[in-house]
CSV table of C-alpha atoms in Angstrom, one decimal:
chain,number,residue,atom,x,y,z
A,1,MET,CA,-26.1,20.7,-1.7
A,2,ASN,CA,-24.3,18.7,-4.3
A,3,ILE,CA,-21.3,16.7,-3.0
A,4,GLY,CA,-18.4,15.6,-5.1
A,5,ILE,CA,-16.1,12.7,-4.2
A,6,ILE,CA,-12.4,12.4,-5.1
A,7,GLY,CA,-11.2,8.8,-4.8
A,8,LEU,CA,-13.4,5.7,-5.3
A,9,ASP,CA,-10.8,3.2,-4.1
A,10,SER,CA,-12.2,3.1,-0.5
A,11,SER,CA,-15.3,1.4,0.8
A,12,HIS,CA,-16.1,4.7,2.5
A,13,ALA,CA,-17.2,6.2,-0.9
A,14,LEU,CA,-20.1,3.7,-1.0
A,15,ALA,CA,-20.8,3.8,2.8
A,16,PHE,CA,-20.9,7.6,2.9
A,17,THR,CA,-23.0,7.9,-0.2
A,18,ARG,CA,-25.5,5.3,1.2
A,19,THR,CA,-25.6,7.0,4.6
A,20,LEU,CA,-26.4,10.4,3.1
A,21,GLN,CA,-29.0,8.9,0.8
A,22,GLU,CA,-30.8,6.6,3.2
A,23,THR,CA,-30.4,8.0,6.8
A,24,GLN,CA,-33.4,10.1,7.9
A,25,GLU,CA,-31.5,13.1,9.1
A,26,THR,CA,-32.9,16.6,8.5
A,27,LEU,CA,-29.4,17.8,8.0
A,28,PHE,CA,-29.0,15.4,5.0
A,29,SER,CA,-32.4,16.1,3.4
A,30,ASP,CA,-31.0,18.3,0.6
A,31,VAL,CA,-27.5,16.7,0.4
A,32,THR,CA,-26.7,14.4,-2.6
A,33,VAL,CA,-23.5,12.9,-4.0
A,34,THR,CA,-23.6,13.8,-7.7
A,35,ALA,CA,-20.1,13.5,-9.1
A,36,ALA,CA,-16.9,11.7,-8.6
A,37,TYR,CA,-13.3,11.2,-9.8
A,38,ALA,CA,-12.2,7.6,-9.5
A,39,GLY,CA,-8.5,7.9,-8.9
A,40,GLY,CA,-6.5,4.9,-7.6
A,41,SER,CA,-2.8,4.3,-6.8
A,42,PRO,CA,-1.1,1.8,-9.1
A,43,ASP,CA,1.5,0.8,-6.5
A,44,PHE,CA,-1.0,0.3,-3.7
A,45,PRO,CA,-2.8,-3.1,-4.4
A,46,LEU,CA,-5.6,-2.4,-1.9
A,47,SER,CA,-6.4,0.8,-3.9
A,48,ILE,CA,-6.0,-0.1,-7.5
A,49,SER,CA,-7.7,-3.5,-7.2
A,50,ARG,CA,-10.9,-2.0,-5.9
A,51,VAL,CA,-11.3,1.3,-7.7
A,52,ASN,CA,-13.1,0.0,-10.8
A,53,THR,CA,-15.5,-2.1,-8.8
A,54,PHE,CA,-16.4,0.7,-6.5
A,55,ALA,CA,-16.7,3.2,-9.3
A,56,GLY,CA,-19.1,0.9,-11.2
A,57,ARG,CA,-21.3,0.5,-8.1
A,58,MET,CA,-21.3,4.3,-7.5
A,59,THR,CA,-22.8,4.9,-10.9
A,60,LYS,CA,-25.1,1.9,-11.0
A,61,GLU,CA,-26.5,2.0,-7.5
A,62,TYR,CA,-26.5,5.8,-6.8
A,63,GLY,CA,-26.4,7.5,-10.2
A,64,VAL,CA,-23.1,9.3,-9.5
A,65,ARG,CA,-21.5,10.8,-12.6
A,66,LEU,CA,-17.9,9.9,-13.1
A,67,MET,CA,-15.7,12.7,-14.4
A,68,PRO,CA,-12.2,12.6,-15.9
A,69,THR,CA,-10.6,15.2,-13.6
A,70,MET,CA,-10.8,16.4,-10.0
A,71,GLN,CA,-11.2,19.9,-11.2
A,72,GLN,CA,-14.4,19.1,-13.1
A,73,VAL,CA,-15.9,17.4,-10.0
A,74,THR,CA,-15.1,20.4,-7.9
A,75,GLU,CA,-16.4,22.9,-10.3
A,76,SER,CA,-19.7,21.1,-10.6
A,77,THR,CA,-20.4,20.6,-6.9
A,78,ASP,CA,-20.7,22.6,-3.7
A,79,ALA,CA,-18.4,20.6,-1.4
A,80,ILE,CA,-15.8,17.8,-1.7
A,81,LEU,CA,-15.0,14.6,0.1
A,82,ILE,CA,-11.5,13.4,-0.6
A,83,LEU,CA,-11.8,9.7,0.1
A,84,SER,CA,-8.7,8.3,-1.7
A,85,ALA,CA,-7.4,5.4,0.4
A,86,ASP,CA,-3.8,6.4,-0.2
A,87,GLY,CA,-2.7,9.2,2.2
A,88,ARG,CA,0.3,10.0,0.0
A,89,THR,CA,-2.1,11.5,-2.6
A,90,HIS,CA,-4.1,13.9,-0.4
A,91,LEU,CA,-1.7,16.9,-0.6
A,92,ASN,CA,-1.6,16.9,-4.4
A,93,GLN,CA,-5.3,16.3,-4.6
A,94,PHE,CA,-6.0,19.2,-2.3
A,95,LYS,CA,-3.6,21.4,-4.3
A,96,ALA,CA,-5.6,20.6,-7.4
A,97,ILE,CA,-8.9,21.8,-6.0
A,98,CYS,CA,-8.1,24.5,-3.4
A,99,PRO,CA,-8.4,27.3,-6.0
A,100,TYR,CA,-12.2,26.6,-6.2
A,101,ARG,CA,-12.5,27.5,-2.5
A,102,LYS,CA,-15.1,24.7,-1.8
A,103,PRO,CA,-15.4,23.1,1.7
A,104,VAL,CA,-13.4,19.9,2.0
A,105,PHE,CA,-13.4,16.7,4.1
A,106,ILE,CA,-10.3,14.5,3.8
A,107,ASP,CA,-10.6,11.0,5.0
A,108,LYS,CA,-8.1,9.0,7.0
A,109,PRO,CA,-5.2,9.0,6.8
A,110,PHE,CA,-5.2,12.8,6.4
A,111,THR,CA,-1.5,12.6,5.4
A,112,LEU,CA,1.5,10.4,6.2
A,113,SER,CA,3.7,13.3,7.4
A,114,THR,CA,3.5,16.4,9.5
A,115,ALA,CA,5.0,18.3,6.5
A,116,ASP,CA,2.2,17.4,4.2
A,117,ALA,CA,-0.4,18.0,6.8
A,118,SER,CA,1.0,21.5,7.6
A,119,GLU,CA,1.0,22.4,3.9
A,120,ILE,CA,-2.6,21.3,3.4
A,121,ILE,CA,-3.7,23.3,6.4
A,122,LYS,CA,-1.7,26.4,5.3
A,123,LEU,CA,-3.4,26.2,1.8
A,124,ALA,CA,-6.8,25.9,3.5
A,125,GLU,CA,-6.1,29.1,5.5
A,126,GLU,CA,-4.8,30.9,2.4
A,127,PHE,CA,-7.9,30.0,0.3
A,128,GLN,CA,-10.2,30.3,3.3
A,129,ILE,CA,-11.5,26.7,2.9
A,130,PRO,CA,-13.4,25.0,5.7
A,131,LEU,CA,-11.4,21.8,6.2
A,132,MET,CA,-11.9,18.8,8.3
A,133,SER,CA,-10.5,15.3,8.8
A,134,ALA,CA,-11.6,12.6,11.3
A,135,SER,CA,-12.1,8.9,11.9
A,136,SER,CA,-15.6,7.7,12.4
A,137,LEU,CA,-14.4,6.3,15.8
A,138,ARG,CA,-14.4,9.8,17.2
A,139,TYR,CA,-18.2,9.7,16.8
A,140,ALA,CA,-19.0,6.4,18.4
A,141,GLU,CA,-22.3,6.8,20.0
A,142,ALA,CA,-21.2,5.6,23.5
A,143,LEU,CA,-18.5,8.3,23.7
A,144,PRO,CA,-20.4,11.5,24.7
A,145,GLU,CA,-21.8,9.9,27.8
A,146,CYS,CA,-18.7,7.9,28.9
A,147,THR,CA,-16.2,10.8,28.6
A,148,ARG,CA,-18.0,13.1,31.0
A,149,GLY,CA,-16.0,13.9,34.1
A,150,ASP,CA,-12.3,14.3,34.9
A,151,ILE,CA,-10.3,12.0,32.6
A,152,LEU,CA,-6.9,11.1,34.1
A,153,GLY,CA,-5.9,8.7,31.4
A,154,ALA,CA,-7.2,6.3,28.7
A,155,ASP,CA,-6.2,3.0,27.2
A,156,VAL,CA,-7.4,2.5,23.6
A,157,TYR,CA,-7.3,-0.8,21.7
A,158,GLY,CA,-8.1,-1.6,18.1
A,159,PRO,CA,-6.9,-3.5,15.0
A,160,MET,CA,-3.5,-2.4,13.7
A,161,HIS,CA,-3.4,-3.6,10.1
A,162,VAL,CA,-0.2,-2.4,8.3
A,163,GLU,CA,0.0,-1.4,4.6
A,164,SER,CA,3.6,-0.9,3.4
A,165,THR,CA,2.8,2.2,1.3
A,166,GLN,CA,1.1,3.9,4.3
A,167,GLY,CA,3.9,3.6,6.9
A,168,HIS,CA,3.5,1.3,10.0
A,169,TYR,CA,0.9,3.3,12.0
A,170,PHE,CA,-1.0,5.6,9.6
A,171,TRP,CA,-3.2,3.0,7.8
A,172,TYR,CA,-5.2,1.7,10.7
A,173,GLY,CA,-3.4,3.1,13.7
A,174,ILE,CA,-4.9,6.5,12.9
A,175,HIS,CA,-8.4,5.2,14.1
A,176,SER,CA,-7.1,4.5,17.6
A,177,ALA,CA,-5.0,7.7,17.6
A,178,GLU,CA,-8.0,9.8,16.7
A,179,LEU,CA,-10.0,8.0,19.4
A,180,LEU,CA,-7.3,8.7,22.0
A,181,PHE,CA,-7.2,12.4,21.1
A,182,ARG,CA,-11.0,12.6,21.2
A,183,ILE,CA,-10.7,11.5,24.9
A,184,MET,CA,-7.5,13.1,26.1
A,185,GLY,CA,-7.6,16.3,24.0
A,186,PRO,CA,-4.6,18.0,22.5
A,187,GLY,CA,-1.3,18.6,24.4
A,188,CYS,CA,0.6,15.4,24.0
A,189,ARG,CA,4.3,16.0,24.8
A,190,GLU,CA,6.1,12.7,24.2
A,191,VAL,CA,5.6,9.4,22.5
A,192,THR,CA,7.1,5.9,23.0
A,193,ALA,CA,6.2,3.0,20.8
A,194,PHE,CA,7.0,-0.7,20.9
A,195,SER,CA,6.2,-3.4,18.2
A,196,THR,CA,6.2,-7.2,18.0
A,197,ASP,CA,5.0,-9.6,15.3
A,198,HIS,CA,1.6,-9.6,17.0
A,199,ASP,CA,0.9,-6.2,18.6
A,200,ASP,CA,2.0,-2.6,19.0
A,201,LEU,CA,1.9,-0.5,22.1
A,202,ILE,CA,2.1,3.3,21.9
A,203,THR,CA,2.3,5.5,25.0
A,204,GLY,CA,1.7,9.2,25.0
A,205,THR,CA,2.4,11.6,27.9
A,206,TRP,CA,0.3,14.8,28.0
A,207,LYS,CA,1.5,18.1,29.4
A,208,GLU,CA,-0.3,17.6,32.8
A,209,GLY,CA,1.4,14.3,33.3
A,210,ARG,CA,-1.7,12.3,32.2
A,211,MET,CA,-1.0,9.2,30.1
A,212,GLY,CA,-2.8,7.6,27.2
A,213,THR,CA,-2.0,4.3,25.5
A,214,ILE,CA,-2.9,2.5,22.2
A,215,ARG,CA,-2.7,-1.2,21.9
A,216,GLY,CA,-2.7,-2.1,18.2
A,217,ILE,CA,-3.8,-5.7,17.6
A,218,ARG,CA,-2.7,-7.6,14.5
A,219,SER,CA,-3.5,-11.1,15.9
A,220,GLY,CA,-6.8,-11.0,17.6
A,221,PRO,CA,-10.4,-9.7,17.5
A,222,GLU,CA,-11.3,-6.9,15.1
A,223,SER,CA,-12.8,-4.6,17.7
A,224,PHE,CA,-12.3,-1.2,19.2
A,225,GLY,CA,-12.7,-0.1,22.8
A,226,ILE,CA,-11.3,2.1,25.6
A,227,SER,CA,-10.6,1.9,29.4
A,228,LEU,CA,-11.2,5.3,30.9
A,229,HIS,CA,-9.5,6.3,34.2
A,230,THR,CA,-11.1,9.0,36.3
A,231,ARG,CA,-10.5,10.0,39.9
A,232,ASN,CA,-13.4,7.8,41.0
A,233,ALA,CA,-13.4,4.8,38.7
A,234,THR,CA,-12.0,2.9,35.7
A,235,ARG,CA,-14.6,2.1,33.1
A,236,HIS,CA,-14.3,-0.2,30.0
A,237,VAL,CA,-16.4,0.7,27.0
A,238,PRO,CA,-16.5,-1.2,23.7
A,239,LEU,CA,-17.0,1.1,20.7
A,240,GLU,CA,-18.4,1.0,17.2
A,241,PRO,CA,-17.6,3.6,14.5
A,242,SER,CA,-20.5,5.8,13.3
A,243,TYR,CA,-20.5,7.0,9.8
A,244,ARG,CA,-23.8,8.8,10.4
A,245,GLU,CA,-22.5,10.9,13.3
A,246,LEU,CA,-19.3,11.6,11.4
A,247,LEU,CA,-21.2,12.8,8.4
A,248,LYS,CA,-23.4,15.0,10.5
A,249,SER,CA,-20.3,16.8,11.7
A,250,VAL,CA,-19.0,17.1,8.1
A,251,ILE,CA,-22.2,18.5,6.7
A,252,ASN,CA,-22.6,20.8,9.6
A,253,LEU,CA,-19.2,22.2,8.8
A,254,PHE,CA,-20.0,22.5,5.1
A,255,LYS,CA,-23.3,24.2,5.7
A,256,ASN,CA,-22.7,26.2,8.9
A,257,GLY,CA,-19.0,26.5,9.4
A,258,VAL,CA,-19.1,24.6,12.7
A,259,TYR,CA,-16.0,22.6,13.6
A,260,THR,CA,-16.0,19.5,15.8
A,261,VAL,CA,-12.4,18.7,15.0
A,262,HIS,CA,-10.2,21.7,14.2
A,263,PRO,CA,-7.3,21.2,11.7
A,264,SER,CA,-4.8,22.1,14.4
A,265,GLU,CA,-5.8,18.9,16.3
A,266,THR,CA,-5.6,16.8,13.1
A,267,LEU,CA,-2.1,18.1,12.7
A,268,GLU,CA,-1.2,17.0,16.2
A,269,VAL,CA,-2.7,13.5,15.6
A,270,ILE,CA,-0.5,13.2,12.5
A,271,ARG,CA,2.6,14.3,14.4
A,272,PHE,CA,1.7,11.8,17.2
A,273,LEU,CA,1.8,8.9,14.7
A,274,GLU,CA,4.9,10.3,13.0
A,275,CYS,CA,6.6,10.3,16.4
A,276,ALA,CA,5.4,6.8,17.1
A,277,GLU,CA,6.9,5.6,13.9
A,278,GLN,CA,10.2,7.3,14.8
A,279,SER,CA,10.1,5.8,18.3
A,280,ARG,CA,9.4,2.3,17.0
A,281,LEU,CA,12.4,2.4,14.7
A,282,GLN,CA,14.8,4.2,17.0
A,283,LYS,CA,13.7,2.4,20.2
A,284,ARG,CA,13.5,5.6,22.2
A,285,THR,CA,11.0,8.2,23.4
A,286,VAL,CA,10.4,11.0,21.0
A,287,LEU,CA,9.4,14.5,21.9
A,288,MET,CA,6.2,15.9,20.2
A,289,GLU,CA,7.8,19.1,18.9
A,290,MET,CA,5.5,20.8,16.3
């Protein structure tokens, strides 16, 4: 299976390519990143300042061929990773390649609005494209064991870097939101968010009355973790993202059509962050109407 990458302005392009090449997984044995479109957003400094460096490393270290268009990359490969750092670009990038009907993974942030997310998912259904998006925090190796049992609530914490072109919560808040939904599942009904110069606090209430929170840290340790509340105990678990486990799920979708995160849940995560942004600005609770 030949993989194409669209967007070389994220460190994930290097990390994913390296993981697929070096990890001893049977699932990865015939998977190779062979072609890429560099991309880059001129008005997003973190994107445009890195794209040439990452593109050079992709060709030099991994032999990936750079191509001038997204369409050429898609035509020459079997499946696509859209890794562009700028979530604003993902809808147009997906539109450009969906007629090829190749399986697609879209990196975080999937989009910066429910409207864009809905349109991507609608196009994927129309063209019958296997589609997935997820944070590597969903696949932290400690999660499968620690989430067994009856979860009444969860408190997630993690870094909350803000990039002005990506909204307040979508750039890094999406990691913690994905983790919260991995634990709590879909069905959030309302969202309240508060912000200071140092931290953010987002509270979601699920349909059964369960509650989950995100503490976004801008002045403190760069670490992720959760406190899980069950009927019998509260347990704190530090977490590390796992590119290997994420890519196992992506390649399993590409090869076998098996979903670990359905697009409908991805849409709900985007709506959750959209509601959190609205709540922060309007200083009120926002209902999660889809």
